[in-house]
Amino acid sequence: MAMATTPHSLLLQNPTQPHHQLPKTSIFKPFNAFSRFTIPNRRISISCAATSTQIQDRPPLPAHSQERLFNFAAGPAILPENVLLKAQSELYNYRGSGMSVMEMSHRGKEFLSIIQKAESDLRTLLEIPDEYAVLFLQGGATTQFAAIPLNLCSPSDPVDFLVTGSWGDKAIKEAKKYCNPNLIWSGKSEKYTKIPTFEGLEQNPDAKYLHICANETIHGVEFKNYPTPQNSTGILVADMSSNFCSKPVDVSKFGVIYAGAQKNVGPSGVTIVIIRKDLIGNAQEQTPVMLDYKIHAENNSLYNTPPCYGIYMCGLVFEDLLEQGGLKEVEKKNQKKAEILYNAIDESNGFFRCPVEKSVRSLMNVPFTLEKSELEGEFVKEAAKEKMVQLKGHRSVGGMRASIYNAMPLAGVEKLVAFMKDFQAKHA
Amino acid sequence: MAMATTPHSLLLQNPTQPHHQLPKTSIFKPFNAFSRFTIPNRRISISCAATSTQIQDRPPLPAHSQERLFNFAAGPAILPENVLLKAQSELYNYRGSGMSVMEMSHRGKEFLSIIQKAESDLRTLLEIPDEYAVLFLQGGATTQFAAIPLNLCSPSDPVDFLVTGSWGDKAIKEAKKYCNPNLIWSGKSEKYTKIPTFEGLEQNPDAKYLHICANETIHGVEFKNYPTPQNSTGILVADMSSNFCSKPVDVSKFGVIYAGAQKNVGPSGVTIVIIRKDLIGNAQEQTPVMLDYKIHAENNSLYNTPPCYGIYMCGLVFEDLLEQGGLKEVEKKNQKKAEILYNAIDESNGFFRCPVEKSVRSLMNVPFTLEKSELEGEFVKEAAKEKMVQLKGHRSVGGMRASIYNAMPLAGVEKLVAFMKDFQAKHA
């Protein structure tokens, strides 16, 4: 229904039409808000004589419209354009419900259907086994840094941490309040550019779990496979905030996977926890009720009011990932994007440099520096003029960083690579 | 610019136009998403011959469009229609930035400007003194039930609680983990329909603070003035989740005011804490970093990624409240709405009943029952047919409840009252 059959007439989207029938790229969706002016049949016919071809002959929605920036921010980060357009079209009146998702009671049937579908789609995407609970929480990974030990340990319990960047470091610091964490390896002395071989790691057999950060957002270091916990529980816990849903993951290898949504799957304000159900129910007495997984699991993430709109947005992203063919397809696209960017760096004869060891380079966050570091400011500024923004590296490491999450189109990376080559030619 | 000067032409909103110049009810705003098809001057001229009067002669945006429900939910709850339309218009491309607010780095200049303006407008609305910090947090009031004692007490410290409903009861239960709370008065035996006179209260002179819930969402009991803490600190702490920004409040009387946003000022997922700065910095050692006010105050609510889109929505609501003339004007509207609804109940000769003592009836949440309780299901169902939804009382108390927050138009309450009279005439 992208165009009505009568030339020059605009058929407005009927808000009662089921969502799945909507063409994702229909440019008519944002008209939805006006349909209240088109009683009774939601149709406005505009017979046009003069310049109507500007509308009639418009091109199909481009993969990335001219108006839009290529946003390389590390998070909150770029979201799929079609997801944003869909969200816009139904912000004022969600699918004929007469209200915005933001106005819905979290216990009403409309929102229950949203959160249940989001969970169901996520389960499909990651093939999450039934013995795992999926929780939609608040407070970011930083809140989980406390919640994990509070739920999985008593205060004297040992826990092993393998620290490959700033986020793992923050996690162990917070864990010290609630358990007895042990740093079994740190990449700090090598500026977090490596991941060790797992064989040589000395794990504590009494550790309650082994904690890793699967992808270090700031340092661009990503686990390509995972260590096997050499402790009595066999529990591996992973912060996957910045590579969540970027590739298939064997969930059954983990006790807990947690992720802030604001990188690959939604806006900030939603934290997703996937936890093996038998690990739930032993929180320390001092645990705030909002950090107790049992409370959230028993109430299907509705103990108190959840971040409803953020969960809705995550649901739209999950739908989009499924429509792309699932995480195997998504991973291929991410590999392609990362490949051309790392190649551009490696083939620059040292003009650009990525400090991270090749075998563990992140598909999501690509940090790089300039041999002539005095040009880095100009690089960032000139890129911004070309509508490529947020390329400045994290303040703790400097240089540049291109975050190329799921929603970054290949065209964005290609444009960046072309810009890099131009920049090099200009300054070599 | 609601209509272009040339008849039959549509002037699309220029996304670079400063926000404050936009007429709030412009029906053209949602067209914004299309402006990328209108290069170079963002103007589409459509000369219309036939039925264009359907557009040209449309009435100004009604206060509450026909398509929209009157949503009496207790939270998440109705939001101002013009705020939703504004949010919709700029969801895809925020004011020419080339990205959605949901995609912005929380450390970028665009979002910093959003959060700073939100704080500034809130300070204006509530006349918040400089010696108070304003924090935008996550996790709802329920997280604050732990954070308040963790930040204000040591574990053995006594605290006084005055409990006038379910939320105050939840607060004291959570506080038991982190301090030594003392229940100085509870309305439970009278089903939470009263607030005591303050003179007779036996407060503990050693209490670190006195805690109240300023408006009990479930029971419809609201403090009209506030008790003076009779303890050495003089600190009064109030959960204002369900009447926040519904009327002026003398912030200087409080040590801490906290509120979930999802009643009067935004979507769920944002919690606002207003705290006297000298109370910050003494958190217990066991406090999760995300519950430590010092961390958030020192980082201007940006220690980790905040719920950016929710904060943006709160900012739009604050702007709207200021445009209405501030909280004195808002309170007048709320008083008027509550008056006609309570009058309808009280003048029904007992057909409708509100159990709450008249002097402490909430302006926000109006619980009522039917003398013939067997008709309550029909009441809720028939009201829904008339587009008035979410009138069922909380599952813990039964009956009905009409939440009439700031964003509920007078017309919604008038319609409800007319419906109640019809219903009574039909069933008396």
PDB file of C-alpha atoms in Angstrom, chain A residues 13 19 22-30 61-65 68 78-91 95 264 309 312-313 315-325 333 406-409, chain B residues 33 36 91-92 100 102-103:
ATOM      1  CA  GLN A  13      -1.896   4.231   6.955  1.00  0.00           C
ATOM      2  CA  HIS A  19       1.882  -4.184  12.005  1.00  0.00           C
ATOM      3  CA  LEU A  22       3.407  -2.795   6.789  1.00  0.00           C
ATOM      4  CA  PRO A  23       6.189  -2.501   4.297  1.00  0.00           C
ATOM      5  CA  LYS A  24       9.162  -1.582   6.408  1.00  0.00           C
ATOM      6  CA  THR A  25      10.341   1.206   4.225  1.00  0.00           C
ATOM      7  CA  SER A  26       6.991   2.755   3.429  1.00  0.00           C
ATOM      8  CA  ILE A  27       7.532   6.451   3.545  1.00  0.00           C
ATOM      9  CA  PHE A  28       3.889   6.884   4.405  1.00  0.00           C
ATOM     10  CA  LYS A  29       4.127   5.591   7.890  1.00  0.00           C
ATOM     11  CA  PRO A  30       4.904   8.859   9.601  1.00  0.00           C
ATOM     12  CA  LEU A  61      13.798   4.947   0.559  1.00  0.00           C
ATOM     13  CA  PRO A  62      17.572   4.830   0.324  1.00  0.00           C
ATOM     14  CA  ALA A  63      19.491   2.540   2.636  1.00  0.00           C
ATOM     15  CA  HIS A  64      20.761   5.617   4.391  1.00  0.00           C
ATOM     16  CA  SER A  65      19.111   8.879   3.622  1.00  0.00           C
ATOM     17  CA  ARG A  68      21.186  11.246   8.176  1.00  0.00           C
ATOM     18  CA  ILE A  78      23.186   4.311  15.607  1.00  0.00           C
ATOM     19  CA  LEU A  79      19.863   2.450  15.298  1.00  0.00           C
ATOM     20  CA  PRO A  80      18.425   0.874  12.144  1.00  0.00           C
ATOM     21  CA  GLU A  81      16.797   3.556  10.027  1.00  0.00           C
ATOM     22  CA  ASN A  82      13.695   1.468   9.327  1.00  0.00           C
ATOM     23  CA  VAL A  83      13.274   0.835  13.054  1.00  0.00           C
ATOM     24  CA  LEU A  84      13.359   4.556  13.729  1.00  0.00           C
ATOM     25  CA  LEU A  85      10.819   5.239  11.001  1.00  0.00           C
ATOM     26  CA  LYS A  86       8.530   2.542  12.321  1.00  0.00           C
ATOM     27  CA  ALA A  87       8.857   3.916  15.850  1.00  0.00           C
ATOM     28  CA  GLN A  88       8.104   7.382  14.560  1.00  0.00           C
ATOM     29  CA  SER A  89       5.041   6.235  12.664  1.00  0.00           C
ATOM     30  CA  GLU A  90       3.479   4.660  15.715  1.00  0.00           C
ATOM     31  CA  LEU A  91       4.734   6.942  18.479  1.00  0.00           C
ATOM     32  CA  ARG A  95      -1.209   0.352  16.123  1.00  0.00           C
ATOM     33  CA  ASN A 264      23.308  -3.039  19.266  1.00  0.00           C
ATOM     34  CA  TYR A 309       9.469   2.359  25.679  1.00  0.00           C
ATOM     35  CA  TYR A 312       9.477  -1.700  22.811  1.00  0.00           C
ATOM     36  CA  MET A 313      12.412  -0.295  20.827  1.00  0.00           C
ATOM     37  CA  GLY A 315      11.591  -5.445  20.302  1.00  0.00           C
ATOM     38  CA  LEU A 316      11.580  -3.537  17.018  1.00  0.00           C
ATOM     39  CA  VAL A 317      15.312  -4.154  16.665  1.00  0.00           C
ATOM     40  CA  PHE A 318      14.899  -7.876  17.380  1.00  0.00           C
ATOM     41  CA  GLU A 319      12.242  -8.060  14.663  1.00  0.00           C
ATOM     42  CA  ASP A 320      14.592  -6.318  12.299  1.00  0.00           C
ATOM     43  CA  LEU A 321      17.446  -8.725  13.087  1.00  0.00           C
ATOM     44  CA  LEU A 322      15.162 -11.681  12.454  1.00  0.00           C
ATOM     45  CA  GLU A 323      14.031 -10.152   9.180  1.00  0.00           C
ATOM     46  CA  GLN A 324      17.684  -9.845   8.185  1.00  0.00           C
ATOM     47  CA  GLY A 325      17.940 -13.604   8.542  1.00  0.00           C
ATOM     48  CA  LYS A 333      27.696  -8.232   7.563  1.00  0.00           C
ATOM     49  CA  ASN A 406      24.841  -3.893  13.631  1.00  0.00           C
ATOM     50  CA  ALA A 407      22.976  -0.763  12.555  1.00  0.00           C
ATOM     51  CA  MET A 408      25.969   0.866  10.849  1.00  0.00           C
ATOM     52  CA  PRO A 409      25.405   0.334   7.128  1.00  0.00           C
TER      53      PRO A 409
ATOM     54  CA  ALA B  33      10.571  12.646   8.482  1.00  0.00           C
ATOM     55  CA  ARG B  36      14.724  14.371   3.054  1.00  0.00           C
ATOM     56  CA  LEU B  91      12.107  11.178  16.563  1.00  0.00           C
ATOM     57  CA  TYR B  92      13.840  10.382  13.283  1.00  0.00           C
ATOM     58  CA  SER B 100      17.479  10.456  16.740  1.00  0.00           C
ATOM     59  CA  MET B 102      17.969   7.632  20.974  1.00  0.00           C
ATOM     60  CA  GLU B 103      21.196   7.447  18.958  1.00  0.00           C
TER      61      GLU B 103
END
